[in-house]
Amino acid sequence: MSYDIRIQKELINKLADSRKIVVFTGSGVSAESGIPTFRGDDGLWKKFSAHELANFDSFMKNPDLVWEWYQYRRRIINDSKPNAGHRALVELEKYLDVTIVTQNVDNLHQRAGSSRVYELHGNITRNKCTACGKRYDGEIELADNKPPHCECGALVRPDVVWFGENLPEGVYELAEEQCESCDVMLVVGTSGVVYPAALLPSAALSSGAMVVDINIDDSDHQHGRRLFIKGRSGEVLPAIFDEIKRLKEY
Ligand code: BV8
Ligand code: ZN
């Protein structure tokens, strides 16, 4: 079912006239690629809890368990592909200046072909040494359920940001600049509970941008001066692209 975006005239016209847009995404944008979200019914953390798995101390205490969880997720991601929502964001680059700021670590925006992606929480396809930081990206088999050791002897870990860890040097500030200088921010598929990422839509709003929540669930919609489009990102984003294409080409 394609989403009837024409009802969102205000948004479409604003997008068509925009100089720059930011698309701020969470795990909901990858749900239609078959990747479980974090807090949904199939939520990754339902079976496990975040503090048990997505933090450094747990990894050092139980490296095999945490590593195995990441290998399980990498296998799911490896078997999945970008969905119509990811692809629509790439297509939009033909007509608009699009910057993606993502909380996701699944690399799907990059695989879809988006040219400007800020990764706030790292990338699950990368690994690094816990001590010397040496990168180990390609050589690790998805089936290896034991974390490898670096040539310096220390454990290798996924190159993602765990709870209690700072975001990669400078990424948040760069992302914040993008959000403060855009005309429209699409907030797609996020429950807005993880900080400091969750502060970015307010940064856009207070800089005068139009902020639009696209979500299947309006309970995660931060009411107030934000528009809300209830729907699946894999339907709403292609509908937005079709409308912009129609406006720009005819
Ligand atoms: C930090 C990588 C400074 C790992 C992730 C106490 C001590 C220390 C810090 C804190 C603390 N208390 C609070 C904090 C801050 C903490 C935090 O925010 N905690 C929360 C839980 C309260 N943050 C941090 O620790 C951050 N660092 O603060 O550093 C610091 C340092 C030291 C000491 C103090 C401060 C680091 C946070 C990064 C955590 N790492 N990921 C991994 O992936 O394994 S976060 C993880 O959650 C993912 O990145 C994910 O993207 C992100 C956010 O979740 P969502 O994407 O929103 O997913 P969710 O399932 O929640 O929602 C999905 C949404 O999609 C729903 O709304 C659903 O309705 C919708 N949806 C579903 N399907 C669709 C859809 N919408 C549209 N279409 C669909 N088809
Ligand atoms: Zn090392």
mmCIF file of C-alpha atoms and ligand atoms in Angstrom:
data_model
loop_
_atom_site.group_PDB
_atom_site.id
_atom_site.type_symbol
_atom_site.label_atom_id
_atom_site.label_comp_id
_atom_site.label_asym_id
_atom_site.label_seq_id
_atom_site.Cartn_x
_atom_site.Cartn_y
_atom_site.Cartn_z
ATOM 1 C CA MET A 1 0.000 0.000 0.000
ATOM 2 C CA SER A 2 1.659 3.265 -0.978
ATOM 3 C CA TYR A 3 1.212 6.079 1.472
ATOM 4 C CA ASP A 4 -0.921 9.020 0.243
ATOM 5 C CA ILE A 5 1.663 11.694 0.965
ATOM 6 C CA ARG A 6 -0.307 14.382 -0.899
ATOM 7 C CA ILE A 7 -2.098 15.132 2.349
ATOM 8 C CA GLN A 8 1.204 16.401 3.666
ATOM 9 C CA LYS A 9 1.258 19.444 1.321
ATOM 10 C CA GLU A 10 3.073 21.638 3.841
ATOM 11 C CA LEU A 11 5.894 19.116 4.154
ATOM 12 C CA ILE A 12 6.212 18.413 0.421
ATOM 13 C CA ASN A 13 6.372 22.104 -0.494
ATOM 14 C CA LYS A 14 8.890 22.785 2.277
ATOM 15 C CA LEU A 15 11.040 19.862 1.108
ATOM 16 C CA ALA A 16 10.845 20.950 -2.541
ATOM 17 C CA ASP A 17 12.042 24.469 -1.619
ATOM 18 C CA SER A 18 14.643 23.258 0.881
ATOM 19 C CA ARG A 19 18.354 24.066 0.607
ATOM 20 C CA LYS A 20 19.340 21.163 2.878
ATOM 21 C CA ILE A 21 17.579 18.322 4.650
ATOM 22 C CA VAL A 22 18.758 15.965 7.406
ATOM 23 C CA VAL A 23 17.286 12.483 7.806
ATOM 24 C CA PHE A 24 17.791 11.255 11.390
ATOM 25 C CA THR A 25 17.262 7.496 11.535
ATOM 26 C CA GLY A 26 16.893 4.763 14.146
ATOM 27 C CA SER A 27 16.430 1.017 13.942
ATOM 28 C CA GLY A 28 12.832 1.391 12.665
ATOM 29 C CA VAL A 29 14.197 2.348 9.230
ATOM 30 C CA SER A 30 15.818 -1.116 9.009
ATOM 31 C CA ALA A 31 12.847 -3.066 10.392
ATOM 32 C CA GLU A 32 11.499 -3.755 6.873
ATOM 33 C CA SER A 33 14.888 -5.228 5.972
ATOM 34 C CA GLY A 34 14.181 -7.887 8.600
ATOM 35 C CA ILE A 35 16.514 -6.462 11.239
ATOM 36 C CA PRO A 36 14.916 -6.541 14.709
ATOM 37 C CA THR A 37 14.544 -3.124 16.347
ATOM 38 C CA PHE A 38 15.832 -2.522 19.839
ATOM 39 C CA ARG A 39 12.657 -2.073 21.791
ATOM 40 C CA GLY A 40 9.921 -3.425 19.512
ATOM 41 C CA ASP A 41 8.112 -6.765 20.038
ATOM 42 C CA ASP A 42 10.906 -8.551 18.201
ATOM 43 C CA GLY A 43 13.326 -6.212 20.031
ATOM 44 C CA LEU A 44 16.882 -7.350 20.204
ATOM 45 C CA TRP A 45 16.986 -6.377 23.797
ATOM 46 C CA LYS A 46 13.829 -8.357 24.680
ATOM 47 C CA LYS A 47 15.886 -11.536 24.732
ATOM 48 C CA PHE A 48 18.890 -9.814 26.204
ATOM 49 C CA SER A 49 19.082 -6.552 28.126
ATOM 50 C CA ALA A 50 21.168 -3.646 26.908
ATOM 51 C CA HIS A 51 23.284 -3.275 30.039
ATOM 52 C CA GLU A 52 24.142 -6.996 29.940
ATOM 53 C CA LEU A 53 25.371 -6.859 26.387
ATOM 54 C CA ALA A 54 25.978 -3.387 24.899
ATOM 55 C CA ASN A 55 28.594 -2.196 27.386
ATOM 56 C CA PHE A 56 32.320 -2.523 27.862
ATOM 57 C CA ASP A 57 32.374 -4.046 31.357
ATOM 58 C CA SER A 58 30.040 -6.878 30.290
ATOM 59 C CA PHE A 59 32.240 -7.541 27.282
ATOM 60 C CA MET A 60 35.365 -7.759 29.423
ATOM 61 C CA LYS A 61 33.520 -9.942 31.959
ATOM 62 C CA ASN A 62 31.900 -12.235 29.401
ATOM 63 C CA PRO A 63 33.514 -11.626 26.009
ATOM 64 C CA ASP A 64 32.182 -14.853 24.444
ATOM 65 C CA LEU A 65 28.511 -14.015 25.231
ATOM 66 C CA VAL A 66 28.719 -10.420 23.991
ATOM 67 C CA TRP A 67 30.762 -11.377 20.928
ATOM 68 C CA GLU A 68 28.284 -14.123 20.062
ATOM 69 C CA TRP A 69 25.391 -11.620 20.243
ATOM 70 C CA TYR A 70 27.191 -9.369 17.782
ATOM 71 C CA GLN A 71 28.022 -12.264 15.479
ATOM 72 C CA TYR A 72 24.305 -13.266 15.571
ATOM 73 C CA ARG A 73 23.340 -9.706 14.634
ATOM 74 C CA ARG A 74 26.002 -9.522 11.918
ATOM 75 C CA ARG A 75 24.642 -12.710 10.350
ATOM 76 C CA ILE A 76 21.103 -11.213 10.298
ATOM 77 C CA ILE A 77 22.452 -7.982 8.758
ATOM 78 C CA ASN A 78 24.586 -9.919 6.272
ATOM 79 C CA ASP A 79 21.484 -11.786 5.058
ATOM 80 C CA SER A 80 19.423 -8.610 4.801
ATOM 81 C CA LYS A 81 19.487 -5.795 2.299
ATOM 82 C CA PRO A 82 18.526 -2.132 2.220
ATOM 83 C CA ASN A 83 14.754 -1.669 1.876
ATOM 84 C CA ALA A 84 12.616 0.752 -0.171
ATOM 85 C CA GLY A 85 13.013 3.391 2.540
ATOM 86 C CA HIS A 86 16.831 3.342 2.368
ATOM 87 C CA ARG A 87 16.645 3.397 -1.428
ATOM 88 C CA ALA A 88 14.212 6.335 -1.493
ATOM 89 C CA LEU A 89 16.695 8.380 0.574
ATOM 90 C CA VAL A 90 19.373 7.678 -2.044
ATOM 91 C CA GLU A 91 16.997 8.671 -4.870
ATOM 92 C CA LEU A 92 16.092 11.901 -3.033
ATOM 93 C CA GLU A 93 19.738 12.979 -3.470
ATOM 94 C CA LYS A 94 18.906 13.590 -7.158
ATOM 95 C CA TYR A 95 16.740 16.559 -6.171
ATOM 96 C CA LEU A 96 17.682 17.589 -2.640
ATOM 97 C CA ASP A 97 20.782 18.074 -0.475
ATOM 98 C CA VAL A 98 20.385 15.051 1.820
ATOM 99 C CA THR A 99 22.482 14.284 4.920
ATOM 100 C CA ILE A 100 21.820 11.095 6.885
ATOM 101 C CA VAL A 101 22.509 11.113 10.637
ATOM 102 C CA THR A 102 21.995 7.562 11.862
ATOM 103 C CA GLN A 103 21.956 5.838 15.231
ATOM 104 C CA ASN A 104 22.090 2.527 13.388
ATOM 105 C CA VAL A 105 25.209 0.403 13.184
ATOM 106 C CA ASP A 106 23.919 -1.883 10.397
ATOM 107 C CA ASN A 107 25.665 -0.125 7.468
ATOM 108 C CA LEU A 108 22.455 -0.288 5.395
ATOM 109 C CA HIS A 109 22.430 3.412 4.447
ATOM 110 C CA GLN A 110 25.941 3.003 3.052
ATOM 111 C CA ARG A 111 25.036 -0.254 1.267
ATOM 112 C CA ALA A 112 22.010 1.494 -0.271
ATOM 113 C CA GLY A 113 24.347 4.187 -1.652
ATOM 114 C CA SER A 114 23.655 7.255 0.516
ATOM 115 C CA SER A 115 26.613 9.568 -0.042
ATOM 116 C CA ARG A 116 26.687 11.486 3.273
ATOM 117 C CA VAL A 117 26.158 9.378 6.387
ATOM 118 C CA TYR A 118 27.104 10.376 9.932
ATOM 119 C CA GLU A 119 27.269 7.265 12.146
ATOM 120 C CA LEU A 120 26.676 8.298 15.752
ATOM 121 C CA HIS A 121 27.071 4.820 17.264
ATOM 122 C CA GLY A 122 29.731 3.215 15.092
ATOM 123 C CA ASN A 123 29.363 0.372 12.614
ATOM 124 C CA ILE A 124 28.840 -3.331 13.357
ATOM 125 C CA THR A 125 30.795 -4.371 10.242
ATOM 126 C CA ARG A 126 33.980 -2.950 11.815
ATOM 127 C CA ASN A 127 36.085 -4.324 14.699
ATOM 128 C CA LYS A 128 38.946 -2.850 16.695
ATOM 129 C CA CYS A 129 41.408 -3.912 19.359
ATOM 130 C CA THR A 130 40.307 -3.055 22.923
ATOM 131 C CA ALA A 131 43.862 -1.981 23.771
ATOM 132 C CA CYS A 132 45.763 -0.578 20.777
ATOM 133 C CA GLY A 133 42.728 0.236 18.619
ATOM 134 C CA LYS A 134 44.041 -1.654 15.576
ATOM 135 C CA ARG A 135 41.211 -2.256 13.109
ATOM 136 C CA TYR A 136 40.089 -5.793 12.173
ATOM 137 C CA ASP A 137 37.326 -5.371 9.622
ATOM 138 C CA GLY A 138 37.469 -8.038 6.977
ATOM 139 C CA GLU A 139 39.302 -11.066 8.265
ATOM 140 C CA ILE A 140 36.787 -12.245 10.876
ATOM 141 C CA GLU A 141 34.458 -15.139 9.925
ATOM 142 C CA LEU A 142 30.784 -14.567 10.817
ATOM 143 C CA ALA A 143 30.735 -18.068 12.264
ATOM 144 C CA ASP A 144 33.541 -17.356 14.737
ATOM 145 C CA ASN A 145 31.686 -17.238 18.035
ATOM 146 C CA LYS A 146 34.812 -16.528 20.022
ATOM 147 C CA PRO A 147 36.227 -13.005 20.024
ATOM 148 C CA PRO A 148 39.654 -12.928 18.327
ATOM 149 C CA HIS A 149 42.767 -11.456 19.924
ATOM 150 C CA CYS A 150 44.837 -8.674 18.449
ATOM 151 C CA GLU A 151 48.505 -9.212 17.603
ATOM 152 C CA CYS A 152 49.181 -7.161 20.767
ATOM 153 C CA GLY A 153 47.377 -9.914 22.692
ATOM 154 C CA ALA A 154 44.278 -7.907 23.732
ATOM 155 C CA LEU A 155 40.677 -8.783 22.863
ATOM 156 C CA VAL A 156 39.147 -7.479 19.641
ATOM 157 C CA ARG A 157 35.669 -5.869 19.955
ATOM 158 C CA PRO A 158 32.935 -4.591 17.614
ATOM 159 C CA ASP A 159 33.561 -0.960 16.582
ATOM 160 C CA VAL A 160 30.253 0.274 18.027
ATOM 161 C CA VAL A 161 29.520 2.751 20.839
ATOM 162 C CA TRP A 162 28.450 0.971 24.016
ATOM 163 C CA PHE A 163 26.411 2.510 26.815
ATOM 164 C CA GLY A 164 28.573 4.703 28.992
ATOM 165 C CA GLU A 165 31.031 5.256 26.125
ATOM 166 C CA ASN A 166 31.521 8.555 24.372
ATOM 167 C CA LEU A 167 30.492 8.836 20.746
ATOM 168 C CA PRO A 168 33.351 8.811 18.227
ATOM 169 C CA GLU A 169 35.464 11.963 18.517
ATOM 170 C CA GLY A 170 33.740 14.916 16.896
ATOM 171 C CA VAL A 171 30.925 12.984 15.184
ATOM 172 C CA TYR A 172 28.174 14.303 17.440
ATOM 173 C CA GLU A 173 29.324 17.902 17.008
ATOM 174 C CA LEU A 174 29.472 17.536 13.199
ATOM 175 C CA ALA A 175 26.022 15.901 13.176
ATOM 176 C CA GLU A 176 24.663 18.649 15.419
ATOM 177 C CA GLU A 177 25.955 21.307 12.984
ATOM 178 C CA GLN A 178 24.109 19.569 10.149
ATOM 179 C CA CYS A 179 20.904 19.469 12.212
ATOM 180 C CA GLU A 180 21.211 23.137 13.152
ATOM 181 C CA SER A 181 21.646 24.229 9.540
ATOM 182 C CA CYS A 182 18.940 22.226 7.782
ATOM 183 C CA ASP A 183 15.523 23.394 6.587
ATOM 184 C CA VAL A 184 13.781 20.078 7.237
ATOM 185 C CA MET A 185 14.636 17.124 9.489
ATOM 186 C CA LEU A 186 12.887 13.813 8.893
ATOM 187 C CA VAL A 187 13.057 11.750 12.118
ATOM 188 C CA VAL A 188 12.533 8.178 10.906
ATOM 189 C CA GLY A 189 12.016 5.029 12.992
ATOM 190 C CA THR A 190 13.395 5.999 16.372
ATOM 191 C CA SER A 191 11.929 5.895 19.854
ATOM 192 C CA GLY A 192 14.148 8.792 20.897
ATOM 193 C CA VAL A 193 15.326 7.228 24.159
ATOM 194 C CA VAL A 194 19.082 7.107 23.584
ATOM 195 C CA TYR A 195 21.157 10.181 24.386
ATOM 196 C CA PRO A 196 22.830 12.357 23.273
ATOM 197 C CA ALA A 197 21.399 11.351 19.830
ATOM 198 C CA ALA A 198 17.853 12.041 21.051
ATOM 199 C CA LEU A 199 18.775 15.725 21.480
ATOM 200 C CA LEU A 200 19.304 16.271 17.748
ATOM 201 C CA PRO A 201 15.675 16.817 16.660
ATOM 202 C CA SER A 202 15.324 19.581 19.276
ATOM 203 C CA ALA A 203 18.558 21.141 17.969
ATOM 204 C CA ALA A 204 16.987 21.222 14.494
ATOM 205 C CA LEU A 205 13.679 22.552 15.816
ATOM 206 C CA SER A 206 15.301 25.365 17.811
ATOM 207 C CA SER A 207 17.281 26.361 14.726
ATOM 208 C CA GLY A 208 14.019 26.882 12.840
ATOM 209 C CA ALA A 209 13.834 23.628 10.889
ATOM 210 C CA MET A 210 10.588 21.822 10.174
ATOM 211 C CA VAL A 211 10.849 18.500 12.073
ATOM 212 C CA VAL A 212 8.729 15.542 10.942
ATOM 213 C CA ASP A 213 8.408 12.254 12.868
ATOM 214 C CA ILE A 214 7.824 9.252 10.606
ATOM 215 C CA ASN A 215 6.904 6.265 12.737
ATOM 216 C CA ILE A 216 4.448 3.372 12.863
ATOM 217 C CA ASP A 217 3.665 4.296 16.440
ATOM 218 C CA ASP A 218 2.594 7.759 17.541
ATOM 219 C CA SER A 219 3.509 7.097 21.177
ATOM 220 C CA ASP A 220 7.122 7.738 20.203
ATOM 221 C CA HIS A 221 6.114 11.000 18.529
ATOM 222 C CA GLN A 222 7.401 13.923 20.524
ATOM 223 C CA HIS A 223 4.337 16.160 20.319
ATOM 224 C CA GLY A 224 4.620 19.905 20.137
ATOM 225 C CA ARG A 225 5.913 21.741 17.102
ATOM 226 C CA ARG A 226 6.670 18.625 15.124
ATOM 227 C CA LEU A 227 4.678 17.130 12.274
ATOM 228 C CA PHE A 228 3.799 13.455 12.527
ATOM 229 C CA ILE A 229 3.345 10.942 9.714
ATOM 230 C CA LYS A 230 2.095 7.561 10.895
ATOM 231 C CA GLY A 231 3.377 4.833 8.587
ATOM 232 C CA ARG A 232 6.136 2.445 7.651
ATOM 233 C CA SER A 233 9.322 4.146 6.519
ATOM 234 C CA GLY A 234 9.478 1.704 3.580
ATOM 235 C CA GLU A 235 6.195 3.193 2.314
ATOM 236 C CA VAL A 236 6.319 6.818 3.475
ATOM 237 C CA LEU A 237 9.841 7.619 2.212
ATOM 238 C CA PRO A 238 9.194 6.326 -1.336
ATOM 239 C CA ALA A 239 5.897 8.288 -1.357
ATOM 240 C CA ILE A 240 7.801 11.451 -0.393
ATOM 241 C CA PHE A 241 10.349 10.788 -3.136
ATOM 242 C CA ASP A 242 7.614 10.246 -5.769
ATOM 243 C CA GLU A 243 5.946 13.540 -4.834
ATOM 244 C CA ILE A 244 9.234 15.499 -4.915
ATOM 245 C CA LYS A 245 10.102 13.924 -8.271
ATOM 246 C CA ARG A 246 6.659 14.882 -9.642
ATOM 247 C CA LEU A 247 7.056 18.476 -8.422
ATOM 248 C CA LYS A 248 10.643 18.851 -9.630
ATOM 249 C CA GLU A 249 10.159 17.254 -13.045
ATOM 250 C CA TYR A 250 6.898 18.664 -14.278
HETATM 251 C C1 BV8 B 1 27.061 8.766 26.322
HETATM 252 C C2 BV8 B 1 25.349 0.731 19.393
HETATM 253 C C3 BV8 B 1 28.559 10.275 27.343
HETATM 254 C C4 BV8 B 1 25.527 -0.582 20.104
HETATM 255 C C5 BV8 B 1 23.732 1.987 20.731
HETATM 256 C C6 BV8 B 1 24.218 6.609 32.697
HETATM 257 C C7 BV8 B 1 25.581 6.434 32.435
HETATM 258 C C8 BV8 B 1 26.121 6.694 31.186
HETATM 259 C C9 BV8 B 1 25.316 7.151 30.182
HETATM 260 C C10 BV8 B 1 23.967 7.302 30.461
HETATM 261 C C11 BV8 B 1 23.400 7.052 31.693
HETATM 262 N N1 BV8 B 1 22.060 7.309 31.637
HETATM 263 C C12 BV8 B 1 21.752 7.709 30.386
HETATM 264 C C13 BV8 B 1 22.900 7.723 29.693
HETATM 265 C C14 BV8 B 1 23.064 8.055 28.367
HETATM 266 C C15 BV8 B 1 22.965 6.744 27.589
HETATM 267 C C16 BV8 B 1 21.501 6.544 27.268
HETATM 268 O O1 BV8 B 1 20.991 7.296 26.465
HETATM 269 N N2 BV8 B 1 20.830 5.583 27.894
HETATM 270 C C17 BV8 B 1 19.406 5.451 27.633
HETATM 271 C C18 BV8 B 1 19.036 4.031 27.309
HETATM 272 C C19 BV8 B 1 18.655 6.045 28.789
HETATM 273 N N3 BV8 B 1 23.747 7.003 26.403
HETATM 274 C C20 BV8 B 1 25.036 6.619 26.352
HETATM 275 O O2 BV8 B 1 25.620 5.944 27.169
HETATM 276 C C21 BV8 B 1 25.750 7.149 25.111
HETATM 277 N N4 BV8 B 1 27.017 7.727 25.509
HETATM 278 O O3 BV8 B 1 26.105 9.246 26.871
HETATM 279 O O4 BV8 B 1 28.356 9.211 26.452
HETATM 280 C C22 BV8 B 1 28.814 9.631 28.659
HETATM 281 C C23 BV8 B 1 29.883 8.795 28.785
HETATM 282 C C24 BV8 B 1 30.153 8.255 30.052
HETATM 283 C C25 BV8 B 1 29.315 8.544 31.124
HETATM 284 C C26 BV8 B 1 28.190 9.378 30.963
HETATM 285 C C27 BV8 B 1 27.943 9.914 29.708
HETATM 286 C C28 BV8 B 1 26.015 6.031 24.140
HETATM 287 C C29 BV8 B 1 24.703 5.493 23.615
HETATM 288 C C30 BV8 B 1 24.971 4.564 22.441
HETATM 289 C C31 BV8 B 1 24.444 3.177 22.752
HETATM 290 N N5 BV8 B 1 24.669 2.317 21.580
HETATM 291 N N6 BV8 B 1 24.001 1.247 19.648
HETATM 292 C C32 BV8 B 1 24.705 -1.680 19.459
HETATM 293 O O5 BV8 B 1 23.928 -1.404 18.517
HETATM 294 O O6 BV8 B 1 24.860 -2.822 19.899
HETATM 295 S S1 BV8 B 1 22.168 2.573 20.976
HETATM 296 C C33 BV8 B 1 21.006 1.655 20.120
HETATM 297 O O7 BV8 B 1 19.735 2.307 20.421
HETATM 298 C C34 BV8 B 1 21.068 1.688 18.600
HETATM 299 O O8 BV8 B 1 22.088 2.476 18.061
HETATM 300 C C35 BV8 B 1 19.689 2.260 18.220
HETATM 301 O O9 BV8 B 1 19.666 2.891 17.010
HETATM 302 C C36 BV8 B 1 19.517 3.194 19.346
HETATM 303 C C37 BV8 B 1 18.255 3.906 19.532
HETATM 304 O O10 BV8 B 1 17.177 3.001 19.470
HETATM 305 P P1 BV8 B 1 16.141 3.211 18.251
HETATM 306 O O11 BV8 B 1 16.937 3.280 16.998
HETATM 307 O O12 BV8 B 1 15.292 4.376 18.543
HETATM 308 O O13 BV8 B 1 15.367 1.845 18.247
HETATM 309 P P2 BV8 B 1 14.037 1.486 19.073
HETATM 310 O O14 BV8 B 1 13.809 0.018 18.924
HETATM 311 O O15 BV8 B 1 14.113 2.099 20.435
HETATM 312 O O16 BV8 B 1 12.886 2.278 18.289
HETATM 313 C C38 BV8 B 1 12.500 1.873 16.985
HETATM 314 C C39 BV8 B 1 11.441 2.857 16.549
HETATM 315 O O17 BV8 B 1 11.090 2.585 15.197
HETATM 316 C C40 BV8 B 1 10.150 2.765 17.355
HETATM 317 O O18 BV8 B 1 9.699 4.077 17.635
HETATM 318 C C41 BV8 B 1 9.188 2.034 16.394
HETATM 319 O O19 BV8 B 1 7.850 2.460 16.581
HETATM 320 C C42 BV8 B 1 9.692 2.501 15.057
HETATM 321 N N7 BV8 B 1 9.466 1.596 13.924
HETATM 322 C C43 BV8 B 1 9.532 0.230 13.925
HETATM 323 N N8 BV8 B 1 9.321 -0.223 12.655
HETATM 324 C C44 BV8 B 1 9.146 0.878 11.865
HETATM 325 C C45 BV8 B 1 9.232 2.035 12.669
HETATM 326 N N9 BV8 B 1 9.091 3.279 12.172
HETATM 327 C C46 BV8 B 1 8.870 3.400 10.838
HETATM 328 N N10 BV8 B 1 8.775 2.336 10.007
HETATM 329 C C47 BV8 B 1 8.903 1.077 10.478
HETATM 330 N N11 BV8 B 1 8.799 0.028 9.627
HETATM 331 ZN ZN ZN B 2 45.946 -4.528 19.863
#
